[in-house]
PDB file of N, CA and C in Angstrom:
ATOM      1  N   UNK A1237      12.616 -20.166  23.196  1.00  0.00           N
ATOM      2  CA  UNK A1237      12.283 -19.041  22.351  1.00  0.00           C
ATOM      3  C   UNK A1237      11.131 -19.452  21.423  1.00  0.00           C
ATOM      4  N   UNK A1238      10.184 -18.592  21.257  1.00  0.00           N
ATOM      5  CA  UNK A1238       8.991 -18.878  20.463  1.00  0.00           C
ATOM      6  C   UNK A1238       9.287 -18.903  18.968  1.00  0.00           C
ATOM      7  N   UNK A1239      10.084 -17.968  18.486  1.00  0.00           N
ATOM      8  CA  UNK A1239      10.355 -17.855  17.055  1.00  0.00           C
ATOM      9  C   UNK A1239      11.851 -17.919  16.822  1.00  0.00           C
ATOM     10  N   UNK A1240      12.296 -18.935  16.118  1.00  0.00           N
ATOM     11  CA  UNK A1240      13.709 -19.093  15.804  1.00  0.00           C
ATOM     12  C   UNK A1240      13.989 -18.365  14.494  1.00  0.00           C
ATOM     13  N   UNK A1241      14.547 -17.161  14.585  1.00  0.00           N
ATOM     14  CA  UNK A1241      14.743 -16.322  13.404  1.00  0.00           C
ATOM     15  C   UNK A1241      15.745 -16.944  12.443  1.00  0.00           C
ATOM     16  N   UNK A1242      16.788 -17.577  12.963  1.00  0.00           N
ATOM     17  CA  UNK A1242      17.801 -18.172  12.082  1.00  0.00           C
ATOM     18  C   UNK A1242      17.210 -19.303  11.246  1.00  0.00           C
ATOM     19  N   UNK A1243      16.333 -20.065  11.843  1.00  0.00           N
ATOM     20  CA  UNK A1243      15.721 -21.189  11.135  1.00  0.00           C
ATOM     21  C   UNK A1243      14.666 -20.710  10.141  1.00  0.00           C
ATOM     22  N   UNK A1244      13.934 -19.680  10.470  1.00  0.00           N
ATOM     23  CA  UNK A1244      12.811 -19.203   9.660  1.00  0.00           C
ATOM     24  C   UNK A1244      13.083 -17.850   9.004  1.00  0.00           C
ATOM     25  N   UNK A1245      14.324 -17.543   8.730  1.00  0.00           N
ATOM     26  CA  UNK A1245      14.674 -16.222   8.208  1.00  0.00           C
ATOM     27  C   UNK A1245      13.997 -15.918   6.870  1.00  0.00           C
ATOM     28  N   UNK A1246      14.066 -16.838   5.930  1.00  0.00           N
ATOM     29  CA  UNK A1246      13.481 -16.604   4.607  1.00  0.00           C
ATOM     30  C   UNK A1246      11.977 -16.416   4.733  1.00  0.00           C
ATOM     31  N   UNK A1247      11.343 -17.238   5.538  1.00  0.00           N
ATOM     32  CA  UNK A1247       9.900 -17.137   5.747  1.00  0.00           C
ATOM     33  C   UNK A1247       9.529 -15.788   6.358  1.00  0.00           C
ATOM     34  N   UNK A1248      10.303 -15.348   7.332  1.00  0.00           N
ATOM     35  CA  UNK A1248      10.020 -14.076   7.994  1.00  0.00           C
ATOM     36  C   UNK A1248      10.237 -12.897   7.043  1.00  0.00           C
ATOM     37  N   UNK A1249      11.268 -12.962   6.216  1.00  0.00           N
ATOM     38  CA  UNK A1249      11.513 -11.886   5.258  1.00  0.00           C
ATOM     39  C   UNK A1249      10.396 -11.817   4.219  1.00  0.00           C
ATOM     40  N   UNK A1250       9.942 -12.966   3.736  1.00  0.00           N
ATOM     41  CA  UNK A1250       8.840 -12.984   2.772  1.00  0.00           C
ATOM     42  C   UNK A1250       7.550 -12.477   3.402  1.00  0.00           C
ATOM     43  N   UNK A1251       7.306 -12.821   4.643  1.00  0.00           N
ATOM     44  CA  UNK A1251       6.119 -12.332   5.338  1.00  0.00           C
ATOM     45  C   UNK A1251       6.167 -10.818   5.494  1.00  0.00           C
ATOM     46  N   UNK A1252       7.316 -10.284   5.806  1.00  0.00           N
ATOM     47  CA  UNK A1252       7.425  -8.831   5.959  1.00  0.00           C
ATOM     48  C   UNK A1252       7.209  -8.116   4.625  1.00  0.00           C
ATOM     49  N   UNK A1253       7.666  -8.714   3.528  1.00  0.00           N
ATOM     50  CA  UNK A1253       7.443  -8.118   2.212  1.00  0.00           C
ATOM     51  C   UNK A1253       5.957  -8.111   1.875  1.00  0.00           C
ATOM     52  N   UNK A1254       5.281  -9.221   2.111  1.00  0.00           N
ATOM     53  CA  UNK A1254       3.846  -9.310   1.828  1.00  0.00           C
ATOM     54  C   UNK A1254       3.063  -8.326   2.690  1.00  0.00           C
ATOM     55  N   UNK A1255       3.435  -8.195   3.961  1.00  0.00           N
ATOM     56  CA  UNK A1255       2.753  -7.257   4.842  1.00  0.00           C
ATOM     57  C   UNK A1255       2.994  -5.817   4.394  1.00  0.00           C
ATOM     58  N   UNK A1256       4.208  -5.511   3.970  1.00  0.00           N
ATOM     59  CA  UNK A1256       4.520  -4.159   3.504  1.00  0.00           C
ATOM     60  C   UNK A1256       3.699  -3.822   2.264  1.00  0.00           C
ATOM     61  N   UNK A1257       3.598  -4.752   1.343  1.00  0.00           N
ATOM     62  CA  UNK A1257       2.836  -4.515   0.115  1.00  0.00           C
ATOM     63  C   UNK A1257       1.354  -4.346   0.446  1.00  0.00           C
ATOM     64  N   UNK A1258       0.817  -5.185   1.310  1.00  0.00           N
ATOM     65  CA  UNK A1258      -0.594  -5.086   1.677  1.00  0.00           C
ATOM     66  C   UNK A1258      -0.924  -3.803   2.402  1.00  0.00           C
ATOM     67  N   UNK A1259      -0.069  -3.414   3.320  1.00  0.00           N
ATOM     68  CA  UNK A1259      -0.312  -2.175   4.061  1.00  0.00           C
ATOM     69  C   UNK A1259      -0.150  -0.945   3.173  1.00  0.00           C
ATOM     70  N   UNK A1260       0.763  -0.997   2.220  1.00  0.00           N
ATOM     71  CA  UNK A1260       0.920   0.120   1.285  1.00  0.00           C
ATOM     72  C   UNK A1260      -0.344   0.298   0.457  1.00  0.00           C
ATOM     73  N   UNK A1261      -0.852  -0.811  -0.068  1.00  0.00           N
ATOM     74  CA  UNK A1261      -2.063  -0.745  -0.891  1.00  0.00           C
ATOM     75  C   UNK A1261      -3.253  -0.258  -0.057  1.00  0.00           C
ATOM     76  N   UNK A1262      -3.429  -0.829   1.112  1.00  0.00           N
ATOM     77  CA  UNK A1262      -4.554  -0.434   1.968  1.00  0.00           C
ATOM     78  C   UNK A1262      -4.419   1.014   2.418  1.00  0.00           C
ATOM     79  N   UNK A1263      -3.214   1.439   2.740  1.00  0.00           N
ATOM     80  CA  UNK A1263      -2.997   2.814   3.178  1.00  0.00           C
ATOM     81  C   UNK A1263      -3.336   3.831   2.101  1.00  0.00           C
ATOM     82  N   UNK A1264      -2.942   3.547   0.874  1.00  0.00           N
ATOM     83  CA  UNK A1264      -3.266   4.459  -0.236  1.00  0.00           C
ATOM     84  C   UNK A1264      -4.770   4.564  -0.439  1.00  0.00           C
ATOM     85  N   UNK A1265      -5.446   3.429  -0.393  1.00  0.00           N
ATOM     86  CA  UNK A1265      -6.893   3.433  -0.622  1.00  0.00           C
ATOM     87  C   UNK A1265      -7.621   4.166   0.502  1.00  0.00           C
ATOM     88  N   UNK A1266      -7.269   3.859   1.741  1.00  0.00           N
ATOM     89  CA  UNK A1266      -7.946   4.486   2.884  1.00  0.00           C
ATOM     90  C   UNK A1266      -7.683   5.990   2.919  1.00  0.00           C
ATOM     91  N   UNK A1267      -6.442   6.389   2.679  1.00  0.00           N
ATOM     92  CA  UNK A1267      -6.120   7.815   2.677  1.00  0.00           C
ATOM     93  C   UNK A1267      -6.930   8.556   1.616  1.00  0.00           C
ATOM     94  N   UNK A1268      -6.951   8.026   0.403  1.00  0.00           N
ATOM     95  CA  UNK A1268      -7.699   8.694  -0.677  1.00  0.00           C
ATOM     96  C   UNK A1268      -9.199   8.672  -0.420  1.00  0.00           C
ATOM     97  N   UNK A1269      -9.698   7.615   0.204  1.00  0.00           N
ATOM     98  CA  UNK A1269     -11.116   7.558   0.551  1.00  0.00           C
ATOM     99  C   UNK A1269     -11.489   8.706   1.487  1.00  0.00           C
ATOM    100  N   UNK A1270     -10.686   8.917   2.524  1.00  0.00           N
ATOM    101  CA  UNK A1270     -11.003   9.965   3.478  1.00  0.00           C
ATOM    102  C   UNK A1270     -10.802  11.369   2.896  1.00  0.00           C
ATOM    103  N   UNK A1271      -9.855  11.524   1.978  1.00  0.00           N
ATOM    104  CA  UNK A1271      -9.710  12.802   1.287  1.00  0.00           C
ATOM    105  C   UNK A1271     -10.967  13.085   0.470  1.00  0.00           C
ATOM    106  N   UNK A1272     -11.447  12.074  -0.261  1.00  0.00           N
ATOM    107  CA  UNK A1272     -12.675  12.231  -1.039  1.00  0.00           C
ATOM    108  C   UNK A1272     -13.878  12.500  -0.163  1.00  0.00           C
ATOM    109  N   UNK A1273     -13.949  11.834   0.990  1.00  0.00           N
ATOM    110  CA  UNK A1273     -15.047  12.058   1.932  1.00  0.00           C
ATOM    111  C   UNK A1273     -15.033  13.483   2.463  1.00  0.00           C
ATOM    112  N   UNK A1274     -13.842  13.982   2.790  1.00  0.00           N
ATOM    113  CA  UNK A1274     -13.721  15.353   3.280  1.00  0.00           C
ATOM    114  C   UNK A1274     -14.149  16.353   2.209  1.00  0.00           C
ATOM    115  N   UNK A1275     -13.710  16.135   0.979  1.00  0.00           N
ATOM    116  CA  UNK A1275     -14.077  17.055  -0.102  1.00  0.00           C
ATOM    117  C   UNK A1275     -15.574  17.002  -0.366  1.00  0.00           C
ATOM    118  N   UNK A1276     -16.160  15.794  -0.317  1.00  0.00           N
ATOM    119  CA  UNK A1276     -17.615  15.680  -0.498  1.00  0.00           C
ATOM    120  C   UNK A1276     -18.381  16.454   0.573  1.00  0.00           C
ATOM    121  N   UNK A1277     -17.936  16.352   1.815  1.00  0.00           N
ATOM    122  CA  UNK A1277     -18.610  17.095   2.884  1.00  0.00           C
ATOM    123  C   UNK A1277     -18.409  18.592   2.725  1.00  0.00           C
ATOM    124  N   UNK A1278     -17.219  18.993   2.297  1.00  0.00           N
ATOM    125  CA  UNK A1278     -16.897  20.406   2.145  1.00  0.00           C
ATOM    126  C   UNK A1278     -17.713  21.040   1.030  1.00  0.00           C
ATOM    127  N   UNK A1279     -17.797  20.365  -0.116  1.00  0.00           N
ATOM    128  CA  UNK A1279     -18.514  20.925  -1.263  1.00  0.00           C
ATOM    129  C   UNK A1279     -20.012  20.639  -1.181  1.00  0.00           C
ATOM    130  N   UNK A1280     -20.375  19.533  -0.556  1.00  0.00           N
ATOM    131  CA  UNK A1280     -21.784  19.194  -0.426  1.00  0.00           C
ATOM    132  C   UNK A1280     -22.268  18.192  -1.461  1.00  0.00           C
ATOM    133  N   UNK A1281     -21.358  17.522  -2.124  1.00  0.00           N
ATOM    134  CA  UNK A1281     -21.745  16.495  -3.092  1.00  0.00           C
ATOM    135  C   UNK A1281     -21.980  15.170  -2.363  1.00  0.00           C
ATOM    136  N   UNK A1282     -22.571  14.234  -3.072  1.00  0.00           N
ATOM    137  CA  UNK A1282     -22.937  12.972  -2.435  1.00  0.00           C
ATOM    138  C   UNK A1282     -22.183  11.797  -3.056  1.00  0.00           C
ATOM    139  N   UNK A1283     -20.939  11.655  -2.709  1.00  0.00           N
ATOM    140  CA  UNK A1283     -20.189  10.464  -3.089  1.00  0.00           C
ATOM    141  C   UNK A1283     -19.381  10.548  -4.366  1.00  0.00           C
ATOM    142  N   UNK A1284     -19.429  11.658  -5.058  1.00  0.00           N
ATOM    143  CA  UNK A1284     -18.681  11.762  -6.311  1.00  0.00           C
ATOM    144  C   UNK A1284     -17.178  11.732  -6.039  1.00  0.00           C
ATOM    145  N   UNK A1285     -16.735  12.550  -5.120  1.00  0.00           N
ATOM    146  CA  UNK A1285     -15.306  12.625  -4.846  1.00  0.00           C
ATOM    147  C   UNK A1285     -14.801  11.401  -4.093  1.00  0.00           C
ATOM    148  N   UNK A1286     -15.656  10.775  -3.291  1.00  0.00           N
ATOM    149  CA  UNK A1286     -15.257   9.532  -2.630  1.00  0.00           C
ATOM    150  C   UNK A1286     -14.948   8.473  -3.682  1.00  0.00           C
ATOM    151  N   UNK A1287     -15.805   8.374  -4.678  1.00  0.00           N
ATOM    152  CA  UNK A1287     -15.600   7.391  -5.742  1.00  0.00           C
ATOM    153  C   UNK A1287     -14.345   7.694  -6.547  1.00  0.00           C
ATOM    154  N   UNK A1288     -14.191   8.942  -6.943  1.00  0.00           N
ATOM    155  CA  UNK A1288     -13.041   9.329  -7.758  1.00  0.00           C
ATOM    156  C   UNK A1288     -11.741   9.114  -6.987  1.00  0.00           C
ATOM    157  N   UNK A1289     -11.701   9.569  -5.759  1.00  0.00           N
ATOM    158  CA  UNK A1289     -10.465   9.454  -4.989  1.00  0.00           C
ATOM    159  C   UNK A1289     -10.174   8.011  -4.566  1.00  0.00           C
ATOM    160  N   UNK A1290     -11.201   7.201  -4.375  1.00  0.00           N
ATOM    161  CA  UNK A1290     -10.960   5.796  -4.067  1.00  0.00           C
ATOM    162  C   UNK A1290     -10.349   5.089  -5.269  1.00  0.00           C
ATOM    163  N   UNK A1291     -10.849   5.383  -6.446  1.00  0.00           N
ATOM    164  CA  UNK A1291     -10.254   4.806  -7.660  1.00  0.00           C
ATOM    165  C   UNK A1291      -8.815   5.294  -7.825  1.00  0.00           C
ATOM    166  N   UNK A1292      -8.589   6.574  -7.571  1.00  0.00           N
ATOM    167  CA  UNK A1292      -7.217   7.093  -7.625  1.00  0.00           C
ATOM    168  C   UNK A1292      -6.319   6.427  -6.582  1.00  0.00           C
ATOM    169  N   UNK A1293      -6.878   6.115  -5.418  1.00  0.00           N
ATOM    170  CA  UNK A1293      -6.115   5.411  -4.392  1.00  0.00           C
ATOM    171  C   UNK A1293      -5.744   4.002  -4.818  1.00  0.00           C
ATOM    172  N   UNK A1294      -6.663   3.314  -5.487  1.00  0.00           N
ATOM    173  CA  UNK A1294      -6.371   1.968  -5.982  1.00  0.00           C
ATOM    174  C   UNK A1294      -5.276   2.024  -7.043  1.00  0.00           C
ATOM    175  N   UNK A1295      -5.395   2.967  -7.970  1.00  0.00           N
ATOM    176  CA  UNK A1295      -4.389   3.098  -9.032  1.00  0.00           C
ATOM    177  C   UNK A1295      -3.040   3.516  -8.450  1.00  0.00           C
ATOM    178  N   UNK A1296      -3.058   4.504  -7.570  1.00  0.00           N
ATOM    179  CA  UNK A1296      -1.808   4.946  -6.953  1.00  0.00           C
ATOM    180  C   UNK A1296      -1.168   3.869  -6.098  1.00  0.00           C
ATOM    181  N   UNK A1297      -1.978   3.133  -5.365  1.00  0.00           N
ATOM    182  CA  UNK A1297      -1.453   2.026  -4.567  1.00  0.00           C
ATOM    183  C   UNK A1297      -0.861   0.937  -5.430  1.00  0.00           C
ATOM    184  N   UNK A1298      -1.516   0.633  -6.543  1.00  0.00           N
ATOM    185  CA  UNK A1298      -1.002  -0.395  -7.447  1.00  0.00           C
ATOM    186  C   UNK A1298       0.329   0.019  -8.060  1.00  0.00           C
ATOM    187  N   UNK A1299       0.444   1.282  -8.430  1.00  0.00           N
ATOM    188  CA  UNK A1299       1.709   1.771  -8.992  1.00  0.00           C
ATOM    189  C   UNK A1299       2.816   1.717  -7.942  1.00  0.00           C
ATOM    190  N   UNK A1300       2.507   2.113  -6.731  1.00  0.00           N
ATOM    191  CA  UNK A1300       3.495   2.083  -5.655  1.00  0.00           C
ATOM    192  C   UNK A1300       3.928   0.657  -5.343  1.00  0.00           C
ATOM    193  N   UNK A1301       2.970  -0.263  -5.280  1.00  0.00           N
ATOM    194  CA  UNK A1301       3.292  -1.671  -5.015  1.00  0.00           C
ATOM    195  C   UNK A1301       4.122  -2.242  -6.158  1.00  0.00           C
ATOM    196  N   UNK A1302       3.783  -1.898  -7.389  1.00  0.00           N
ATOM    197  CA  UNK A1302       4.548  -2.366  -8.546  1.00  0.00           C
ATOM    198  C   UNK A1302       5.998  -1.904  -8.453  1.00  0.00           C
ATOM    199  N   UNK A1303       6.210  -0.643  -8.089  1.00  0.00           N
ATOM    200  CA  UNK A1303       7.571  -0.132  -7.932  1.00  0.00           C
ATOM    201  C   UNK A1303       8.306  -0.824  -6.785  1.00  0.00           C
ATOM    202  N   UNK A1304       7.601  -1.100  -5.696  1.00  0.00           N
ATOM    203  CA  UNK A1304       8.228  -1.810  -4.584  1.00  0.00           C
ATOM    204  C   UNK A1304       8.654  -3.213  -5.006  1.00  0.00           C
ATOM    205  N   UNK A1305       7.804  -3.890  -5.766  1.00  0.00           N
ATOM    206  CA  UNK A1305       8.140  -5.235  -6.216  1.00  0.00           C
ATOM    207  C   UNK A1305       9.341  -5.204  -7.155  1.00  0.00           C
ATOM    208  N   UNK A1306       9.376  -4.231  -8.059  1.00  0.00           N
ATOM    209  CA  UNK A1306      10.530  -4.113  -8.949  1.00  0.00           C
ATOM    210  C   UNK A1306      11.808  -3.865  -8.167  1.00  0.00           C
ATOM    211  N   UNK A1307      11.718  -3.055  -7.141  1.00  0.00           N
ATOM    212  CA  UNK A1307      12.893  -2.775  -6.318  1.00  0.00           C
ATOM    213  C   UNK A1307      13.348  -4.022  -5.566  1.00  0.00           C
ATOM    214  N   UNK A1308      12.398  -4.818  -5.108  1.00  0.00           N
ATOM    215  CA  UNK A1308      12.728  -6.025  -4.352  1.00  0.00           C
ATOM    216  C   UNK A1308      13.388  -7.065  -5.248  1.00  0.00           C
ATOM    217  N   UNK A1309      12.838  -7.259  -6.444  1.00  0.00           N
ATOM    218  CA  UNK A1309      13.415  -8.291  -7.317  1.00  0.00           C
ATOM    219  C   UNK A1309      14.649  -7.801  -8.059  1.00  0.00           C
ATOM    220  N   UNK A1310      14.900  -6.494  -8.041  1.00  0.00           N
ATOM    221  CA  UNK A1310      16.160  -5.963  -8.526  1.00  0.00           C
ATOM    222  C   UNK A1310      16.229  -5.679 -10.000  1.00  0.00           C
ATOM    223  N   UNK A1311      15.114  -5.427 -10.656  1.00  0.00           N
ATOM    224  CA  UNK A1311      15.188  -5.062 -12.067  1.00  0.00           C
ATOM    225  C   UNK A1311      15.590  -3.596 -12.199  1.00  0.00           C
ATOM    226  N   UNK A1312      16.016  -3.221 -13.371  1.00  0.00           N
ATOM    227  CA  UNK A1312      16.541  -1.885 -13.591  1.00  0.00           C
ATOM    228  C   UNK A1312      15.525  -0.772 -13.438  1.00  0.00           C
ATOM    229  N   UNK A1313      14.255  -1.027 -13.756  1.00  0.00           N
ATOM    230  CA  UNK A1313      13.256   0.050 -13.723  1.00  0.00           C
ATOM    231  C   UNK A1313      12.967   0.518 -12.308  1.00  0.00           C
ATOM    232  N   UNK A1314      13.030  -0.357 -11.335  1.00  0.00           N
ATOM    233  CA  UNK A1314      12.706   0.019  -9.967  1.00  0.00           C
ATOM    234  C   UNK A1314      13.863   0.622  -9.209  1.00  0.00           C
ATOM    235  N   UNK A1315      15.080   0.464  -9.702  1.00  0.00           N
ATOM    236  CA  UNK A1315      16.262   0.994  -8.997  1.00  0.00           C
ATOM    237  C   UNK A1315      16.396   2.474  -9.221  1.00  0.00           C
ATOM    238  N   UNK A1316      16.613   3.195  -8.129  1.00  0.00           N
ATOM    239  CA  UNK A1316      16.842   4.641  -8.229  1.00  0.00           C
ATOM    240  C   UNK A1316      17.837   5.058  -7.210  1.00  0.00           C
TER     241      UNK A1316
END
């Protein structure tokens, strides 16, 4: 067997957490970028909404990642 899950369980769980956090952040940024791009093309502006929505994607992604981390470490603020 290539990957012994029992031996590397902690490592695999930590890797999945890091991948989830990275993909969440990237997904928020990319989604907001394309929303801003669509609005710019629709209205006819040149990059204003791309910039605004990309910044909103970074902020929204950071808030989402922060909540995920709180939920993982088990503090009271992240539990719902």
